mmCIF file of C-alpha atoms in Angstrom:
data_model
loop_
_atom_site.group_PDB
_atom_site.id
_atom_site.type_symbol
_atom_site.label_atom_id
_atom_site.label_comp_id
_atom_site.label_asym_id
_atom_site.label_seq_id
_atom_site.Cartn_x
_atom_site.Cartn_y
_atom_site.Cartn_z
ATOM 1 C CA MET A 1412 10.625 9.123 13.361
ATOM 2 C CA SER A 1413 13.909 9.926 13.940
ATOM 3 C CA SER A 1414 15.082 9.082 17.484
ATOM 4 C CA ASN A 1415 15.617 13.280 18.464
ATOM 5 C CA THR A 1416 12.659 14.205 19.386
ATOM 6 C CA HIS A 1417 13.589 15.236 22.631
ATOM 7 C CA THR A 1418 16.013 17.635 21.478
ATOM 8 C CA ASN A 1419 16.621 19.520 18.880
ATOM 9 C CA LYS A 1420 20.413 18.275 18.910
ATOM 10 C CA PRO A 1421 21.487 15.939 15.599
ATOM 11 C CA VAL A 1422 22.181 12.533 16.697
ATOM 12 C CA ILE A 1423 25.480 11.401 15.408
ATOM 13 C CA GLY A 1424 26.817 8.160 14.698
ATOM 14 C CA ILE A 1425 30.247 7.435 14.935
ATOM 15 C CA THR A 1426 32.406 3.850 13.706
ATOM 16 C CA VAL A 1427 35.502 3.017 15.296
ATOM 17 C CA GLY A 1428 37.368 1.970 11.963
ATOM 18 C CA ASP A 1429 39.697 -0.756 12.390
ATOM 19 C CA ILE A 1430 39.885 -1.512 16.169
ATOM 20 C CA ASN A 1431 43.743 -2.388 16.240
ATOM 21 C CA SER A 1432 44.196 1.632 14.875
ATOM 22 C CA ILE A 1433 43.898 5.217 16.169
ATOM 23 C CA GLY A 1434 39.985 5.240 15.757
ATOM 24 C CA THR A 1435 39.104 4.462 19.480
ATOM 25 C CA GLU A 1436 41.731 7.035 20.639
ATOM 26 C CA LEU A 1437 40.463 9.798 18.382
ATOM 27 C CA ILE A 1438 36.622 9.118 19.330
ATOM 28 C CA ILE A 1439 37.418 9.160 22.895
ATOM 29 C CA LYS A 1440 40.170 12.032 23.141
ATOM 30 C CA THR A 1441 37.032 13.906 20.972
ATOM 31 C CA PHE A 1442 34.223 13.401 23.538
ATOM 32 C CA ALA A 1443 36.838 13.545 26.782
ATOM 33 C CA ASP A 1444 35.492 17.223 26.287
ATOM 34 C CA ALA A 1445 32.332 17.795 27.451
ATOM 35 C CA ARG A 1446 31.323 20.382 25.684
ATOM 36 C CA MET A 1447 31.489 18.489 22.228
ATOM 37 C CA LEU A 1448 27.589 16.916 23.724
ATOM 38 C CA GLU A 1449 26.265 20.931 23.492
ATOM 39 C CA PHE A 1450 26.208 20.228 19.249
ATOM 40 C CA CYS A 1451 25.099 16.676 19.153
ATOM 41 C CA THR A 1452 24.194 13.159 20.707
ATOM 42 C CA PRO A 1453 27.232 10.963 19.964
ATOM 43 C CA VAL A 1454 26.302 7.542 19.214
ATOM 44 C CA ILE A 1455 29.483 5.010 18.906
ATOM 45 C CA PHE A 1456 29.170 1.944 17.025
ATOM 46 C CA ALA A 1457 31.316 -0.599 18.942
ATOM 47 C CA SER A 1458 31.281 -2.481 22.158
ATOM 48 C CA ASN A 1459 31.978 -1.388 26.279
ATOM 49 C CA LYS A 1460 35.221 -3.917 25.981
ATOM 50 C CA THR A 1461 36.842 -1.906 22.906
ATOM 51 C CA ILE A 1462 35.828 1.417 24.913
ATOM 52 C CA ASN A 1463 37.214 0.485 27.663
ATOM 53 C CA PHE A 1464 40.297 -0.802 26.799
ATOM 54 C CA TYR A 1465 41.352 2.132 25.122
ATOM 55 C CA ARG A 1466 39.998 4.606 27.631
ATOM 56 C CA LYS A 1467 42.357 2.556 30.319
ATOM 57 C CA LEU A 1468 45.090 2.640 27.924
ATOM 58 C CA MET A 1469 44.871 5.859 27.645
ATOM 59 C CA ASN A 1470 44.034 6.919 31.140
ATOM 60 C CA GLU A 1471 41.427 9.104 30.188
ATOM 61 C CA ASN A 1472 39.437 9.917 32.994
ATOM 62 C CA ASN A 1473 37.151 12.466 31.716
ATOM 63 C CA PHE A 1474 35.471 10.508 29.080
ATOM 64 C CA ASN A 1475 32.409 8.894 30.231
ATOM 65 C CA TYR A 1476 29.413 6.638 28.484
ATOM 66 C CA GLN A 1477 25.987 5.271 28.578
ATOM 67 C CA SER A 1478 25.605 1.935 27.078
ATOM 68 C CA VAL A 1479 22.515 1.640 24.792
ATOM 69 C CA LYS A 1480 21.276 -1.550 23.148
ATOM 70 C CA GLU A 1481 17.785 0.284 21.699
ATOM 71 C CA PHE A 1482 17.790 4.010 20.549
ATOM 72 C CA ALA A 1483 14.254 4.402 23.035
ATOM 73 C CA ARG A 1484 16.920 4.453 25.449
ATOM 74 C CA LEU A 1485 19.660 6.986 23.944
ATOM 75 C CA ASN A 1486 20.801 9.883 26.399
ATOM 76 C CA HIS A 1487 20.967 13.256 25.249
ATOM 77 C CA LYS A 1488 23.646 14.483 27.647
ATOM 78 C CA GLN A 1489 25.941 11.759 27.068
ATOM 79 C CA VAL A 1490 28.068 10.058 25.019
ATOM 80 C CA ASN A 1491 25.818 6.908 24.133
ATOM 81 C CA VAL A 1492 28.266 3.356 23.252
ATOM 82 C CA PHE A 1493 26.074 1.411 20.695
ATOM 83 C CA ASN A 1494 27.042 -2.337 21.198
ATOM 84 C CA CYS A 1495 27.516 -4.324 17.733
ATOM 85 C CA TRP A 1496 28.953 -7.210 19.163
ATOM 86 C CA GLU A 1497 29.150 -9.223 22.451
ATOM 87 C CA GLU A 1498 32.049 -11.696 22.175
ATOM 88 C CA GLU A 1499 35.712 -11.043 23.844
ATOM 89 C CA VAL A 1500 37.552 -9.228 21.344
ATOM 90 C CA GLN A 1501 41.766 -9.480 20.972
ATOM 91 C CA ILE A 1502 42.825 -6.086 20.857
ATOM 92 C CA THR A 1503 46.082 -5.374 19.652
ATOM 93 C CA PRO A 1504 46.844 -1.951 19.186
ATOM 94 C CA GLY A 1505 49.327 -1.527 16.255
ATOM 95 C CA VAL A 1506 48.753 -5.131 14.261
ATOM 96 C CA LEU A 1507 47.371 -5.081 10.795
ATOM 97 C CA ASN A 1508 45.308 -8.433 11.199
ATOM 98 C CA GLU A 1509 42.049 -10.013 10.340
ATOM 99 C CA VAL A 1510 40.489 -8.991 13.909
ATOM 100 C CA GLY A 1511 40.663 -5.222 13.088
ATOM 101 C CA GLY A 1512 39.219 -5.622 9.556
ATOM 102 C CA LYS A 1513 36.097 -7.666 11.003
ATOM 103 C CA TYR A 1514 34.727 -5.353 13.786
ATOM 104 C CA ALA A 1515 35.464 -2.238 11.692
ATOM 105 C CA ALA A 1516 33.194 -3.967 8.739
ATOM 106 C CA ARG A 1517 30.692 -5.133 11.389
ATOM 107 C CA SER A 1518 30.609 -0.910 13.018
ATOM 108 C CA LEU A 1519 30.070 0.235 9.538
ATOM 109 C CA ALA A 1520 27.075 -2.148 8.858
ATOM 110 C CA VAL A 1521 25.442 -1.743 12.193
ATOM 111 C CA ALA A 1522 25.932 2.109 11.396
ATOM 112 C CA ILE A 1523 24.394 1.462 8.018
ATOM 113 C CA GLU A 1524 21.215 0.446 9.273
ATOM 114 C CA CYS A 1525 20.701 2.497 11.874
ATOM 115 C CA LEU A 1526 20.840 5.479 9.204
ATOM 116 C CA LYS A 1527 18.562 3.859 7.222
ATOM 117 C CA GLU A 1528 16.306 3.852 9.482
ATOM 118 C CA GLY A 1529 16.552 7.043 10.320
ATOM 119 C CA HIS A 1530 18.121 6.235 14.021
ATOM 120 C CA ILE A 1531 21.041 8.915 13.664
ATOM 121 C CA GLN A 1532 21.108 11.683 11.538
ATOM 122 C CA GLY A 1533 24.658 11.930 9.819
ATOM 123 C CA LEU A 1534 27.790 9.759 10.320
ATOM 124 C CA ILE A 1535 31.529 10.054 11.361
ATOM 125 C CA THR A 1536 33.844 7.133 10.293
ATOM 126 C CA ALA A 1537 37.364 6.485 11.949
ATOM 127 C CA PRO A 1538 39.929 4.894 9.207
ATOM 128 C CA ILE A 1539 39.674 1.479 8.096
ATOM 129 C CA HIS A 1540 42.959 -0.366 6.165
ATOM 130 C CA LYS A 1541 41.539 -1.093 2.771
ATOM 131 C CA LYS A 1542 43.374 -4.226 2.820
ATOM 132 C CA ASN A 1543 42.384 -6.670 5.940
ATOM 133 C CA ILE A 1544 38.342 -5.651 5.983
ATOM 134 C CA GLN A 1545 38.190 -6.947 2.583
ATOM 135 C CA GLY A 1546 35.218 -9.989 2.655
ATOM 136 C CA GLU A 1547 31.621 -10.831 2.234
ATOM 137 C CA GLN A 1548 30.641 -7.797 4.091
ATOM 138 C CA PHE A 1549 32.948 -5.408 2.335
ATOM 139 C CA ASN A 1550 34.083 -5.801 -0.727
ATOM 140 C CA TYR A 1551 35.593 -2.419 -1.960
ATOM 141 C CA THR A 1552 38.040 0.207 -2.431
ATOM 142 C CA GLY A 1553 37.295 2.379 0.385
ATOM 143 C CA HIS A 1554 34.016 3.968 2.353
ATOM 144 C CA THR A 1555 32.945 5.790 -0.543
ATOM 145 C CA PRO A 1556 31.783 3.233 -3.166
ATOM 146 C CA TYR A 1557 30.573 1.026 -0.144
ATOM 147 C CA LEU A 1558 28.404 3.994 0.956
ATOM 148 C CA ARG A 1559 27.440 4.618 -2.886
ATOM 149 C CA ASP A 1560 26.319 0.939 -3.192
ATOM 150 C CA ALA A 1561 24.820 0.941 0.481
ATOM 151 C CA PHE A 1562 22.047 3.969 -0.182
ATOM 152 C CA ASP A 1563 21.880 2.804 -4.055
ATOM 153 C CA ALA A 1564 23.196 6.276 -5.476
ATOM 154 C CA LYS A 1565 24.257 6.479 -9.267
ATOM 155 C CA ASP A 1566 27.619 7.978 -7.822
ATOM 156 C CA VAL A 1567 29.190 9.965 -5.438
ATOM 157 C CA LEU A 1568 31.837 12.335 -5.286
ATOM 158 C CA MET A 1569 35.200 12.271 -2.192
ATOM 159 C CA PHE A 1570 35.363 15.811 -1.288
ATOM 160 C CA MET A 1571 38.452 17.184 0.545
ATOM 161 C CA THR A 1572 37.075 19.973 2.140
ATOM 162 C CA ALA A 1573 38.627 22.571 4.677
ATOM 163 C CA ASP A 1574 38.325 26.234 5.775
ATOM 164 C CA ASN A 1575 40.401 27.703 2.882
ATOM 165 C CA MET A 1576 39.844 24.757 -0.373
ATOM 166 C CA ARG A 1577 37.711 22.242 -1.513
ATOM 167 C CA VAL A 1578 38.969 19.329 -3.498
ATOM 168 C CA GLY A 1579 36.443 16.897 -5.819
ATOM 169 C CA LEU A 1580 38.198 13.564 -7.021
ATOM 170 C CA LEU A 1581 36.951 12.384 -10.422
ATOM 171 C CA THR A 1582 38.796 8.890 -9.897
ATOM 172 C CA GLU A 1583 39.402 7.696 -6.428
ATOM 173 C CA HIS A 1584 41.461 4.551 -5.454
ATOM 174 C CA VAL A 1585 42.542 3.644 -9.210
ATOM 175 C CA PRO A 1586 45.927 2.105 -10.151
ATOM 176 C CA VAL A 1587 47.651 5.123 -12.095
ATOM 177 C CA ALA A 1588 48.457 2.710 -15.014
ATOM 178 C CA GLU A 1589 44.893 3.070 -15.123
ATOM 179 C CA ILE A 1590 43.379 6.272 -14.746
ATOM 180 C CA SER A 1591 43.239 7.348 -18.315
ATOM 181 C CA LYS A 1592 40.567 5.343 -18.917
ATOM 182 C CA TYR A 1593 38.735 7.220 -16.777
ATOM 183 C CA VAL A 1594 39.132 10.736 -17.664
ATOM 184 C CA LYS A 1595 36.230 10.626 -20.044
ATOM 185 C CA LYS A 1596 33.484 13.916 -20.561
ATOM 186 C CA ASP A 1597 30.543 12.151 -19.410
ATOM 187 C CA ASN A 1598 32.442 11.282 -16.166
ATOM 188 C CA ILE A 1599 34.175 14.789 -15.869
ATOM 189 C CA LEU A 1600 30.050 16.217 -15.890
ATOM 190 C CA ALA A 1601 29.067 13.741 -14.062
ATOM 191 C CA LYS A 1602 31.446 15.004 -11.448
ATOM 192 C CA LEU A 1603 31.091 18.401 -11.892
ATOM 193 C CA GLN A 1604 27.082 18.223 -11.632
ATOM 194 C CA MET A 1605 27.868 16.839 -8.088
ATOM 195 C CA MET A 1606 29.762 19.275 -7.230
ATOM 196 C CA GLU A 1607 27.736 22.136 -7.793
ATOM 197 C CA ASP A 1608 24.864 20.526 -6.147
ATOM 198 C CA SER A 1609 26.910 19.407 -3.182
ATOM 199 C CA LEU A 1610 28.573 23.774 -3.021
ATOM 200 C CA ILE A 1611 24.752 24.795 -2.973
ATOM 201 C CA LYS A 1612 22.861 22.457 -1.104
ATOM 202 C CA ASP A 1613 25.629 21.638 1.185
ATOM 203 C CA PHE A 1614 27.873 24.015 1.332
ATOM 204 C CA GLY A 1615 25.249 27.050 1.335
ATOM 205 C CA ILE A 1616 26.888 28.278 -2.430
ATOM 206 C CA ASP A 1617 24.556 30.322 -4.372
ATOM 207 C CA SER A 1618 26.414 30.501 -7.510
ATOM 208 C CA PRO A 1619 29.937 28.235 -7.221
ATOM 209 C CA ARG A 1620 32.736 28.609 -9.225
ATOM 210 C CA ILE A 1621 34.766 25.377 -9.854
ATOM 211 C CA ALA A 1622 38.157 24.985 -11.292
ATOM 212 C CA VAL A 1623 39.345 21.318 -13.643
ATOM 213 C CA LEU A 1624 42.167 20.640 -13.461
ATOM 214 C CA GLY A 1625 44.217 19.082 -16.470
ATOM 215 C CA LEU A 1626 45.515 15.234 -16.442
ATOM 216 C CA ASN A 1627 49.097 15.666 -18.274
ATOM 217 C CA PRO A 1628 52.213 18.145 -17.005
ATOM 218 C CA HIS A 1629 51.191 21.397 -18.242
ATOM 219 C CA ALA A 1630 47.734 20.521 -18.586
ATOM 220 C CA GLY A 1631 48.935 18.598 -22.079
ATOM 221 C CA ASP A 1632 50.313 21.680 -23.617
ATOM 222 C CA ASP A 1633 47.917 21.469 -26.246
ATOM 223 C CA GLY A 1634 48.207 18.627 -27.000
ATOM 224 C CA LEU A 1635 51.781 17.915 -27.336
ATOM 225 C CA ILE A 1636 51.807 16.061 -23.991
ATOM 226 C CA GLY A 1637 48.855 13.267 -23.899
ATOM 227 C CA GLN A 1638 45.099 13.957 -25.786
ATOM 228 C CA GLU A 1639 42.608 14.228 -23.033
ATOM 229 C CA GLU A 1640 42.205 17.454 -22.373
ATOM 230 C CA ILE A 1641 41.971 17.968 -25.803
ATOM 231 C CA THR A 1642 39.472 15.128 -26.378
ATOM 232 C CA GLU A 1643 37.939 14.728 -22.883
ATOM 233 C CA ILE A 1644 38.478 17.864 -20.510
ATOM 234 C CA ILE A 1645 38.052 20.597 -22.611
ATOM 235 C CA PRO A 1646 34.810 19.303 -23.892
ATOM 236 C CA ALA A 1647 33.181 18.675 -20.743
ATOM 237 C CA ILE A 1648 34.280 21.993 -19.402
ATOM 238 C CA LYS A 1649 32.461 23.620 -22.628
ATOM 239 C CA HIS A 1650 29.229 21.194 -22.512
ATOM 240 C CA ALA A 1651 29.068 22.308 -18.370
ATOM 241 C CA LYS A 1652 29.354 26.002 -19.286
ATOM 242 C CA ASN A 1653 26.432 25.605 -21.759
ATOM 243 C CA ASN A 1654 24.456 24.199 -19.343
ATOM 244 C CA GLY A 1655 25.268 27.200 -16.393
ATOM 245 C CA LEU A 1656 27.706 25.583 -14.648
ATOM 246 C CA LEU A 1657 30.653 28.362 -13.566
ATOM 247 C CA CYS A 1658 33.896 26.213 -14.178
ATOM 248 C CA PHE A 1659 36.801 26.967 -15.683
ATOM 249 C CA GLY A 1660 40.519 25.535 -16.765
ATOM 250 C CA PRO A 1661 41.491 22.786 -17.391
ATOM 251 C CA TYR A 1662 44.935 24.334 -15.254
ATOM 252 C CA SER A 1663 47.952 22.717 -15.007
ATOM 253 C CA ALA A 1664 47.916 21.274 -11.588
ATOM 254 C CA ASP A 1665 51.639 22.588 -10.192
ATOM 255 C CA ALA A 1666 51.446 25.728 -11.135
ATOM 256 C CA PHE A 1667 47.059 26.307 -10.038
ATOM 257 C CA PHE A 1668 48.109 25.443 -6.372
ATOM 258 C CA ALA A 1669 51.724 26.549 -6.518
ATOM 259 C CA ARG A 1670 49.995 29.931 -7.334
ATOM 260 C CA ASN A 1671 47.281 30.032 -4.638
ATOM 261 C CA MET A 1672 44.603 29.496 -6.724
ATOM 262 C CA HIS A 1673 42.371 27.261 -5.406
ATOM 263 C CA GLU A 1674 41.556 30.458 -3.009
ATOM 264 C CA GLN A 1675 39.618 32.311 -5.994
ATOM 265 C CA PHE A 1676 37.674 28.971 -6.524
ATOM 266 C CA ASP A 1677 34.998 27.283 -4.278
ATOM 267 C CA GLY A 1678 35.683 23.827 -5.673
ATOM 268 C CA VAL A 1679 38.435 22.011 -7.546
ATOM 269 C CA LEU A 1680 38.224 19.206 -9.298
ATOM 270 C CA ALA A 1681 41.590 16.514 -9.521
ATOM 271 C CA MET A 1682 41.345 13.936 -12.217
ATOM 272 C CA TYR A 1683 42.848 11.046 -10.049
ATOM 273 C CA HIS A 1684 43.533 10.594 -5.972
ATOM 274 C CA ASP A 1685 47.523 12.101 -5.584
ATOM 275 C CA GLN A 1686 46.885 15.102 -7.355
ATOM 276 C CA GLY A 1687 44.053 16.298 -5.710
ATOM 277 C CA LEU A 1688 45.676 15.106 -1.973
ATOM 278 C CA ILE A 1689 48.763 15.720 -2.048
ATOM 279 C CA PRO A 1690 47.981 19.514 -2.226
ATOM 280 C CA PHE A 1691 45.123 19.202 0.201
ATOM 281 C CA LYS A 1692 46.716 17.937 2.731
ATOM 282 C CA SER A 1693 50.023 20.226 2.410
ATOM 283 C CA LEU A 1694 47.793 23.452 1.548
ATOM 284 C CA ALA A 1695 44.784 22.985 3.787
ATOM 285 C CA THR A 1696 44.620 25.658 6.674
ATOM 286 C CA GLY A 1697 42.411 24.401 9.772
ATOM 287 C CA ASN A 1698 41.662 20.607 9.168
ATOM 288 C CA GLY A 1699 40.771 18.934 6.663
ATOM 289 C CA ILE A 1700 37.741 16.262 6.351
ATOM 290 C CA ASN A 1701 36.853 13.962 3.892
ATOM 291 C CA TYR A 1702 32.918 14.096 2.709
ATOM 292 C CA THR A 1703 31.477 12.186 0.748
ATOM 293 C CA ALA A 1704 28.767 14.327 -1.668
ATOM 294 C CA GLY A 1705 25.826 12.723 -3.397
ATOM 295 C CA LEU A 1706 24.643 10.555 -0.633
ATOM 296 C CA PRO A 1707 21.063 11.287 0.902
ATOM 297 C CA ILE A 1708 22.500 11.224 3.897
ATOM 298 C CA VAL A 1709 25.599 13.291 5.318
ATOM 299 C CA ARG A 1710 28.822 11.009 5.803
ATOM 300 C CA THR A 1711 32.367 12.777 6.689
ATOM 301 C CA SER A 1712 35.889 11.668 7.887
ATOM 302 C CA PRO A 1713 39.106 12.634 8.997
ATOM 303 C CA ASP A 1714 41.611 13.221 6.298
ATOM 304 C CA HIS A 1715 44.282 10.547 7.257
ATOM 305 C CA GLY A 1716 44.404 6.812 7.608
ATOM 306 C CA THR A 1717 45.132 4.005 10.297
ATOM 307 C CA ALA A 1718 48.479 5.005 11.855
ATOM 308 C CA PHE A 1719 49.079 2.024 12.790
ATOM 309 C CA ASP A 1720 52.662 3.480 13.911
ATOM 310 C CA ILE A 1721 51.264 5.254 16.616
ATOM 311 C CA ALA A 1722 47.929 3.327 17.575
ATOM 312 C CA GLY A 1723 48.093 2.404 21.568
ATOM 313 C CA LYS A 1724 50.649 5.202 22.122
ATOM 314 C CA ASN A 1725 48.201 7.969 22.811
ATOM 315 C CA LEU A 1726 49.549 10.130 20.468
ATOM 316 C CA ALA A 1727 46.769 10.769 17.769
ATOM 317 C CA ASP A 1728 46.054 14.361 16.531
ATOM 318 C CA HIS A 1729 42.142 14.270 17.370
ATOM 319 C CA ASN A 1730 42.004 17.612 15.395
ATOM 320 C CA SER A 1731 40.890 16.469 12.190
ATOM 321 C CA PHE A 1732 38.314 14.158 13.743
ATOM 322 C CA ARG A 1733 36.596 16.941 15.639
ATOM 323 C CA GLN A 1734 36.530 18.792 12.524
ATOM 324 C CA ALA A 1735 34.719 16.036 10.630
ATOM 325 C CA ILE A 1736 31.904 16.562 13.704
ATOM 326 C CA PHE A 1737 31.460 19.564 12.952
ATOM 327 C CA THR A 1738 31.561 19.561 9.173
ATOM 328 C CA CYS A 1739 28.809 16.839 9.735
ATOM 329 C CA LEU A 1740 26.816 19.512 11.784
ATOM 330 C CA ASP A 1741 27.074 22.149 9.429
ATOM 331 C CA ILE A 1742 26.501 20.421 6.695
ATOM 332 C CA LEU A 1743 22.852 18.780 7.951
ATOM 333 C CA GLU A 1744 22.363 22.713 9.154
ATOM 334 C CA LYS A 1745 22.772 23.423 5.440
ATOM 335 C CA ARG A 1746 20.962 21.292 4.229
ATOM 336 C CA GLU A 1747 17.889 22.061 6.367
ATOM 337 C CA THR A 1748 18.161 25.871 5.294
ATOM 338 C CA TYR A 1749 18.302 24.630 1.671
ATOM 339 C CA ALA A 1750 15.290 22.480 1.997
ATOM 340 C CA GLU A 1751 13.265 25.225 3.800
ATOM 341 C CA ASN A 1752 14.205 27.772 0.853
ATOM 342 C CA THR A 1753 13.158 25.692 -1.775
ATOM 343 C CA ARG A 1754 10.261 24.806 -0.706
ATOM 344 C CA ASN A 1755 6.836 25.663 -2.492
ATOM 345 C CA PRO A 1756 6.949 29.097 -2.532
ATOM 346 C CA LEU A 1757 2.702 29.491 -3.633
ATOM 347 C CA LYS A 1758 2.400 27.157 0.058
ATOM 348 C CA LYS A 1759 4.813 29.935 1.827
ATOM 349 C CA ILE A 1760 2.781 32.713 0.017
ATOM 350 C CA GLU A 1761 -0.487 30.923 1.560
ATOM 351 C CA LEU A 1762 0.666 30.472 4.712
ATOM 352 C CA ALA A 1763 1.812 34.059 5.121
ATOM 353 C CA SER A 1764 -1.455 35.684 3.865
ATOM 354 C CA GLU A 1765 -3.162 33.370 6.853
#
């Protein structure tokens, strides 16, 4: 049984990320605004000492919390800190070290267990550093593949979303020299299907239109600049269309974004990280966030990294983090609506006639 039986607000888990980064500062700034508690019951996976360290450093008197060790004692009118460690930890804002990575992994692992047990309904992850989090508990290039394996998902889609655009990635944290070997028809089809499913169930778009970008400059110029468009991307688009997906392309990435064509589509599938994220971070109005599509749970995060250069200086902008919370809540609501609308229609008719 989930832990929010006393309230209709979702219980949302929040990981602190690297404890020497801006993560804890973002969380404190976000929930120093008491209005956030009208929308959800937040549970921060950290330790009292970590939270107190940053609260004192920031001199933030509007942020209050209750410490909890069991979900039966959640306070739905306050921020809850679920203590994942008790030991004294040396926090050094702005310093990249093993301590930051160790406790980022601990926060995430405990939150995942609580998600699996149904104690929390959604997850917002503060930034981790890909290098120092590596270890026995975390041997991945980022949150996305870690979550895929944690929930035994066949595949997931890194889906950057904002008010005016949604960009999914065929490949995520892959060296540029290796990208082309992942640009295969089956991979493209799988990501297109996941994007369509997510747009329908998570974003409430009935017949989503999806644009597919080419891999090479000018989308290959009919084979003059690379063959991947001809051998893999165009066959994938044709196959998807034949199976009812409204997908179009391949488009030359530079012209596509320069002409604001992304505004004509519900989603865009980019072939690699920078092809999708450079225009996304440049053009997204409002605040962009990173969503992991394809999971049984809802996970979002801000669209930026650890920002060690400003950690501990009270300079971090929490707008993207706050937007990640709102997007998580929106998706939870959309999923519920979709489930309600697609339940057995015969049962609905029977109930209506009783």
